[in-house]
Amino acid sequence: MIITSKEEHEILRESGRRLARIRDLVSAMVAPGVSTKTLNGEAERLIRDGGDVPAFLNYTPSESARPYPATLCVSVNDEVVHGVPNENPYILNEGDIVGLDIGLVHRGIITDTAVTVAVGNIDPKAQKLMDATRQALNAGIKVAKAGNHVGDIGAAIEKSVGNRYSIVRKLGGHGVGKNVHEDPFIPNFGTPGTGAELVSGMVLALEPMLNEGSEGVRLAPDGFTFKTVDGKLSAHFEHTILVTDGEAEVITKP
Ligand code: MG
């Protein structure tokens, strides 16, 4: 969406504040022995306690055959994104890395955020992958300003990653606010100065996904979970941002 009023701006900010708090509370629950189903239940409870609505629950993406059955996406290790936490729940193990992706609707405005967190002590290689993915997100945010283009975001992410990891090309960022997925699609690679022009007031969700191995992903039989084709690790970070004439405002900052 494009924010046109001060009132919408305030609702967006409040939506992001609430979502960031819940993301961080659920992240803090991550530990060996915890079930993905428990994380999902807690995320839904926290959203509803605030009087808001989970944005992903019952949302049917255009390419999906059925509505998404959970509040949270929980993607462990070689799962890239959209892992379903409450069908065949998984008990987290020491050394896993777990992506938590969550969205909520507050007074009609949707925000969307994701983090990847460590379960107990993890391999330093996994930590490096997570750090690189967070840095790539920050690099994209830095150039998401009015007058720049969608391709500038992808190019900045690519430059940040270098040849250390593969960038998932099948999935990417998107407009957000009125709907879970809006135009423009924002690839995590690109050419500076190309693609749609960014304008002040645009609400975007930037979300690089980096793989330790090849960039290939495949959809699991559940119709939602994307996994790496080679079984290697993947990490994902996401913020909702508001484009301005200067540096973007990060709506879902901690
Ligand atoms: Mg998203």
Tab-separated table of C-alpha atoms and ligand atoms in Angstrom:
chain	number	residue	atom	x	y	z
A	1	MET	CA	0.000	0.000	0.000
A	2	ILE	CA	0.971	3.624	-0.225
A	3	ILE	CA	0.410	5.557	2.971
A	4	THR	CA	-1.255	8.855	2.226
A	5	SER	CA	-2.349	10.118	5.636
A	6	LYS	CA	-0.858	10.794	9.036
A	7	GLU	CA	-3.560	8.594	10.561
A	8	GLU	CA	-2.594	5.578	8.418
A	9	HIS	CA	1.045	6.213	9.257
A	10	GLU	CA	0.275	6.000	12.972
A	11	ILE	CA	-1.753	2.792	12.530
A	12	LEU	CA	1.103	1.271	10.503
A	13	ARG	CA	3.605	2.169	13.211
A	14	GLU	CA	1.423	0.659	15.920
A	15	SER	CA	0.854	-2.492	13.824
A	16	GLY	CA	4.623	-2.887	13.456
A	17	ARG	CA	5.333	-2.209	17.124
A	18	ARG	CA	2.871	-4.879	18.200
A	19	LEU	CA	4.173	-7.392	15.669
A	20	ALA	CA	7.832	-6.813	16.551
A	21	ARG	CA	7.074	-7.347	20.239
A	22	ILE	CA	5.310	-10.646	19.533
A	23	ARG	CA	8.078	-11.793	17.159
A	24	ASP	CA	10.631	-11.139	19.893
A	25	LEU	CA	8.551	-12.849	22.603
A	26	VAL	CA	8.108	-15.955	20.456
A	27	SER	CA	11.810	-15.889	19.513
A	28	ALA	CA	12.688	-15.908	23.206
A	29	MET	CA	10.665	-19.127	23.652
A	30	VAL	CA	12.849	-20.996	21.166
A	31	ALA	CA	14.808	-23.717	23.001
A	32	PRO	CA	15.593	-27.429	22.696
A	33	GLY	CA	12.482	-29.514	23.437
A	34	VAL	CA	9.964	-26.849	22.404
A	35	SER	CA	7.372	-27.846	19.804
A	36	THR	CA	6.719	-25.742	16.712
A	37	LYS	CA	3.017	-26.133	17.531
A	38	THR	CA	3.558	-24.471	20.914
A	39	LEU	CA	5.280	-21.498	19.243
A	40	ASN	CA	2.363	-21.127	16.850
A	41	GLY	CA	-0.219	-21.308	19.638
A	42	GLU	CA	1.609	-18.669	21.644
A	43	ALA	CA	1.932	-16.377	18.613
A	44	GLU	CA	-1.800	-16.600	17.943
A	45	ARG	CA	-2.677	-16.009	21.602
A	46	LEU	CA	-0.444	-12.924	21.789
A	47	ILE	CA	-1.942	-11.427	18.621
A	48	ARG	CA	-5.530	-12.044	19.726
A	49	ASP	CA	-4.831	-10.775	23.266
A	50	GLY	CA	-3.942	-7.438	21.660
A	51	GLY	CA	-7.276	-7.369	19.841
A	52	ASP	CA	-5.594	-7.985	16.465
A	53	VAL	CA	-5.905	-10.704	13.824
A	54	PRO	CA	-3.228	-13.115	12.517
A	55	ALA	CA	-2.557	-12.124	8.887
A	56	PHE	CA	-1.366	-15.530	7.646
A	57	LEU	CA	-4.025	-17.785	9.225
A	58	ASN	CA	-6.515	-18.806	6.489
A	59	TYR	CA	-4.703	-16.668	3.889
A	60	THR	CA	-4.590	-18.381	0.496
A	61	PRO	CA	-1.595	-17.279	-1.610
A	62	SER	CA	-2.439	-17.062	-5.325
A	63	GLU	CA	-0.413	-20.182	-6.134
A	64	SER	CA	-1.818	-22.301	-3.244
A	65	ALA	CA	-4.579	-24.884	-3.286
A	66	ARG	CA	-5.676	-24.314	0.306
A	67	PRO	CA	-5.638	-21.645	3.013
A	68	TYR	CA	-2.574	-21.466	5.265
A	69	PRO	CA	-3.501	-23.261	8.508
A	70	ALA	CA	-1.384	-21.360	11.080
A	71	THR	CA	-0.496	-17.954	12.519
A	72	LEU	CA	3.248	-18.475	12.323
A	73	CYS	CA	5.521	-19.953	9.662
A	74	VAL	CA	8.264	-22.022	11.313
A	75	SER	CA	11.053	-23.180	9.006
A	76	VAL	CA	13.773	-25.377	10.515
A	77	ASN	CA	17.277	-25.912	9.048
A	78	ASP	CA	16.836	-26.837	5.351
A	79	GLU	CA	13.318	-25.399	5.322
A	80	VAL	CA	13.580	-22.013	3.621
A	81	VAL	CA	10.192	-20.428	4.371
A	82	HIS	CA	6.503	-21.207	5.019
A	83	GLY	CA	7.034	-24.244	7.244
A	84	VAL	CA	3.699	-25.255	8.793
A	85	PRO	CA	4.138	-25.490	12.587
A	86	ASN	CA	0.914	-27.232	13.585
A	87	GLU	CA	0.720	-30.128	11.088
A	88	ASN	CA	3.215	-32.841	12.073
A	89	PRO	CA	4.736	-30.532	14.714
A	90	TYR	CA	8.485	-30.737	15.184
A	91	ILE	CA	10.327	-30.688	18.517
A	92	LEU	CA	13.301	-28.322	18.268
A	93	ASN	CA	16.756	-29.798	18.844
A	94	GLU	CA	19.931	-28.204	20.124
A	95	GLY	CA	21.879	-26.949	17.098
A	96	ASP	CA	18.856	-26.287	14.862
A	97	ILE	CA	18.250	-22.902	13.310
A	98	VAL	CA	14.626	-21.855	13.080
A	99	GLY	CA	12.963	-19.203	10.952
A	100	LEU	CA	9.898	-17.526	12.458
A	101	ASP	CA	7.738	-15.528	10.053
A	102	ILE	CA	4.661	-13.714	11.324
A	103	GLY	CA	2.124	-11.128	10.222
A	104	LEU	CA	-0.768	-9.366	11.876
A	105	VAL	CA	-3.627	-7.073	10.988
A	106	HIS	CA	-4.018	-4.068	13.273
A	107	ARG	CA	-6.932	-1.764	12.446
A	108	GLY	CA	-6.843	-2.926	8.836
A	109	ILE	CA	-3.107	-2.551	8.308
A	110	ILE	CA	-0.899	-5.629	7.841
A	111	THR	CA	2.754	-5.825	8.860
A	112	ASP	CA	5.080	-8.781	8.220
A	113	THR	CA	8.408	-9.749	9.785
A	114	ALA	CA	10.733	-12.722	10.123
A	115	VAL	CA	13.866	-13.739	12.000
A	116	THR	CA	16.037	-16.835	12.111
A	117	VAL	CA	17.108	-17.863	15.596
A	118	ALA	CA	19.479	-20.407	17.079
A	119	VAL	CA	18.222	-23.344	19.147
A	120	GLY	CA	20.760	-23.563	21.974
A	121	ASN	CA	24.354	-23.823	20.792
A	122	ILE	CA	24.760	-23.926	17.019
A	123	ASP	CA	27.565	-24.535	14.551
A	124	PRO	CA	29.497	-21.276	13.925
A	125	LYS	CA	28.870	-21.878	10.204
A	126	ALA	CA	25.127	-21.629	10.815
A	127	GLN	CA	25.622	-18.432	12.812
A	128	LYS	CA	27.600	-16.917	9.933
A	129	LEU	CA	24.792	-17.735	7.504
A	130	MET	CA	22.275	-16.060	9.814
A	131	ASP	CA	24.489	-12.986	10.266
A	132	ALA	CA	24.973	-12.651	6.504
A	133	THR	CA	21.222	-12.833	5.927
A	134	ARG	CA	20.500	-10.116	8.484
A	135	GLN	CA	23.242	-7.960	6.932
A	136	ALA	CA	21.751	-8.510	3.474
A	137	LEU	CA	18.372	-7.305	4.730
A	138	ASN	CA	19.982	-4.192	6.201
A	139	ALA	CA	21.808	-3.531	2.932
A	140	GLY	CA	18.490	-3.676	1.064
A	141	ILE	CA	16.790	-1.358	3.545
A	142	LYS	CA	19.589	1.198	3.168
A	143	VAL	CA	18.826	1.800	-0.513
A	144	ALA	CA	15.014	1.549	-0.270
A	145	LYS	CA	14.375	5.253	-0.648
A	146	ALA	CA	12.120	7.329	-2.882
A	147	GLY	CA	13.571	7.795	-6.377
A	148	ASN	CA	15.504	4.522	-6.264
A	149	HIS	CA	14.151	1.405	-7.967
A	150	VAL	CA	13.233	-2.138	-6.984
A	151	GLY	CA	16.423	-3.307	-8.758
A	152	ASP	CA	18.540	-1.181	-6.432
A	153	ILE	CA	17.306	-3.219	-3.468
A	154	GLY	CA	18.156	-6.546	-5.129
A	155	ALA	CA	21.528	-5.266	-6.280
A	156	ALA	CA	22.425	-4.088	-2.761
A	157	ILE	CA	21.435	-7.467	-1.327
A	158	GLU	CA	23.520	-9.294	-3.945
A	159	LYS	CA	26.513	-7.084	-3.271
A	160	SER	CA	26.212	-7.668	0.483
A	161	VAL	CA	26.105	-11.454	0.033
A	162	GLY	CA	28.912	-11.631	-2.521
A	163	ASN	CA	29.884	-15.201	-3.355
A	164	ARG	CA	29.568	-16.491	0.214
A	165	TYR	CA	26.031	-17.898	-0.120
A	166	SER	CA	23.304	-18.515	-2.699
A	167	ILE	CA	20.341	-16.167	-2.907
A	168	VAL	CA	16.961	-17.856	-3.305
A	169	ARG	CA	15.551	-16.431	-6.558
A	170	LYS	CA	12.152	-18.061	-6.627
A	171	LEU	CA	10.901	-16.048	-3.637
A	172	GLY	CA	11.318	-12.443	-2.553
A	173	GLY	CA	9.957	-9.326	-0.931
A	174	HIS	CA	6.708	-7.578	-1.722
A	175	GLY	CA	4.406	-4.694	-1.052
A	176	VAL	CA	2.290	-5.109	2.089
A	177	GLY	CA	-0.252	-3.180	4.158
A	178	LYS	CA	-3.739	-3.838	2.800
A	179	ASN	CA	-2.941	-7.388	1.686
A	180	VAL	CA	-0.335	-9.942	2.745
A	181	HIS	CA	1.280	-9.832	-0.713
A	182	GLU	CA	1.017	-6.746	-2.900
A	183	ASP	CA	2.968	-5.373	-5.832
A	184	PRO	CA	5.796	-4.784	-6.382
A	185	PHE	CA	7.534	-8.148	-6.170
A	186	ILE	CA	11.055	-7.453	-4.879
A	187	PRO	CA	13.666	-9.990	-6.019
A	188	ASN	CA	16.700	-10.333	-3.763
A	189	PHE	CA	18.941	-9.791	-6.809
A	190	GLY	CA	18.816	-7.177	-9.509
A	191	THR	CA	20.311	-4.398	-11.560
A	192	PRO	CA	20.533	-0.858	-10.164
A	193	GLY	CA	18.092	1.616	-11.698
A	194	THR	CA	15.732	-1.048	-13.067
A	195	GLY	CA	12.225	-2.122	-12.036
A	196	ALA	CA	9.456	-0.086	-10.435
A	197	GLU	CA	10.402	3.264	-8.932
A	198	LEU	CA	10.069	3.565	-5.165
A	199	VAL	CA	7.875	6.403	-3.948
A	200	SER	CA	7.490	8.005	-0.558
A	201	GLY	CA	4.728	6.308	1.457
A	202	MET	CA	5.222	2.811	-0.037
A	203	VAL	CA	4.993	0.012	2.508
A	204	LEU	CA	7.298	-2.884	1.617
A	205	ALA	CA	8.347	-6.184	3.160
A	206	LEU	CA	12.004	-6.938	2.346
A	207	GLU	CA	13.036	-10.532	2.971
A	208	PRO	CA	16.275	-12.066	1.725
A	209	MET	CA	16.621	-15.850	1.972
A	210	LEU	CA	20.171	-17.223	1.802
A	211	ASN	CA	21.199	-20.833	1.279
A	212	GLU	CA	24.424	-22.435	2.417
A	213	GLY	CA	24.439	-24.626	-0.707
A	214	SER	CA	22.703	-24.135	-4.061
A	215	GLU	CA	19.894	-21.625	-4.594
A	216	GLY	CA	17.420	-24.350	-5.574
A	217	VAL	CA	14.255	-24.819	-3.526
A	218	ARG	CA	11.354	-27.240	-3.842
A	219	LEU	CA	7.859	-27.231	-2.441
A	220	ALA	CA	7.070	-29.993	0.066
A	221	PRO	CA	3.920	-32.147	-0.296
A	222	ASP	CA	2.095	-29.947	2.262
A	223	GLY	CA	1.895	-27.274	-0.445
A	224	PHE	CA	3.528	-24.566	1.681
A	225	THR	CA	6.963	-25.520	2.988
A	226	PHE	CA	9.877	-24.607	0.723
A	227	LYS	CA	13.050	-26.624	1.338
A	228	THR	CA	16.521	-26.440	-0.133
A	229	VAL	CA	16.994	-29.059	-2.859
A	230	ASP	CA	20.360	-30.127	-1.419
A	231	GLY	CA	19.247	-30.377	2.213
A	232	LYS	CA	21.671	-27.640	3.307
A	233	LEU	CA	20.782	-24.791	5.667
A	234	SER	CA	18.789	-21.690	4.781
A	235	ALA	CA	18.180	-18.454	6.709
A	236	HIS	CA	15.588	-15.685	6.365
A	237	PHE	CA	15.120	-12.214	7.854
A	238	GLU	CA	12.318	-9.763	7.062
A	239	HIS	CA	11.201	-6.281	8.025
A	240	THR	CA	8.254	-4.172	7.005
A	241	ILE	CA	9.518	-0.728	6.024
A	242	LEU	CA	8.019	2.605	5.017
A	243	VAL	CA	9.734	4.301	2.076
A	244	THR	CA	10.507	7.987	2.590
A	245	ASP	CA	12.617	10.586	0.794
A	246	GLY	CA	15.468	9.740	3.173
A	247	GLU	CA	16.363	6.472	4.889
A	248	ALA	CA	13.392	4.071	5.131
A	249	GLU	CA	11.546	3.805	8.433
A	250	VAL	CA	11.815	0.238	9.780
A	251	ILE	CA	8.286	-0.469	11.002
A	252	THR	CA	9.046	-3.817	12.684
A	253	LYS	CA	12.301	-2.912	14.451
A	254	PRO	CA	12.840	-4.543	17.861
B	1	MG	MG	6.685	-11.522	3.579
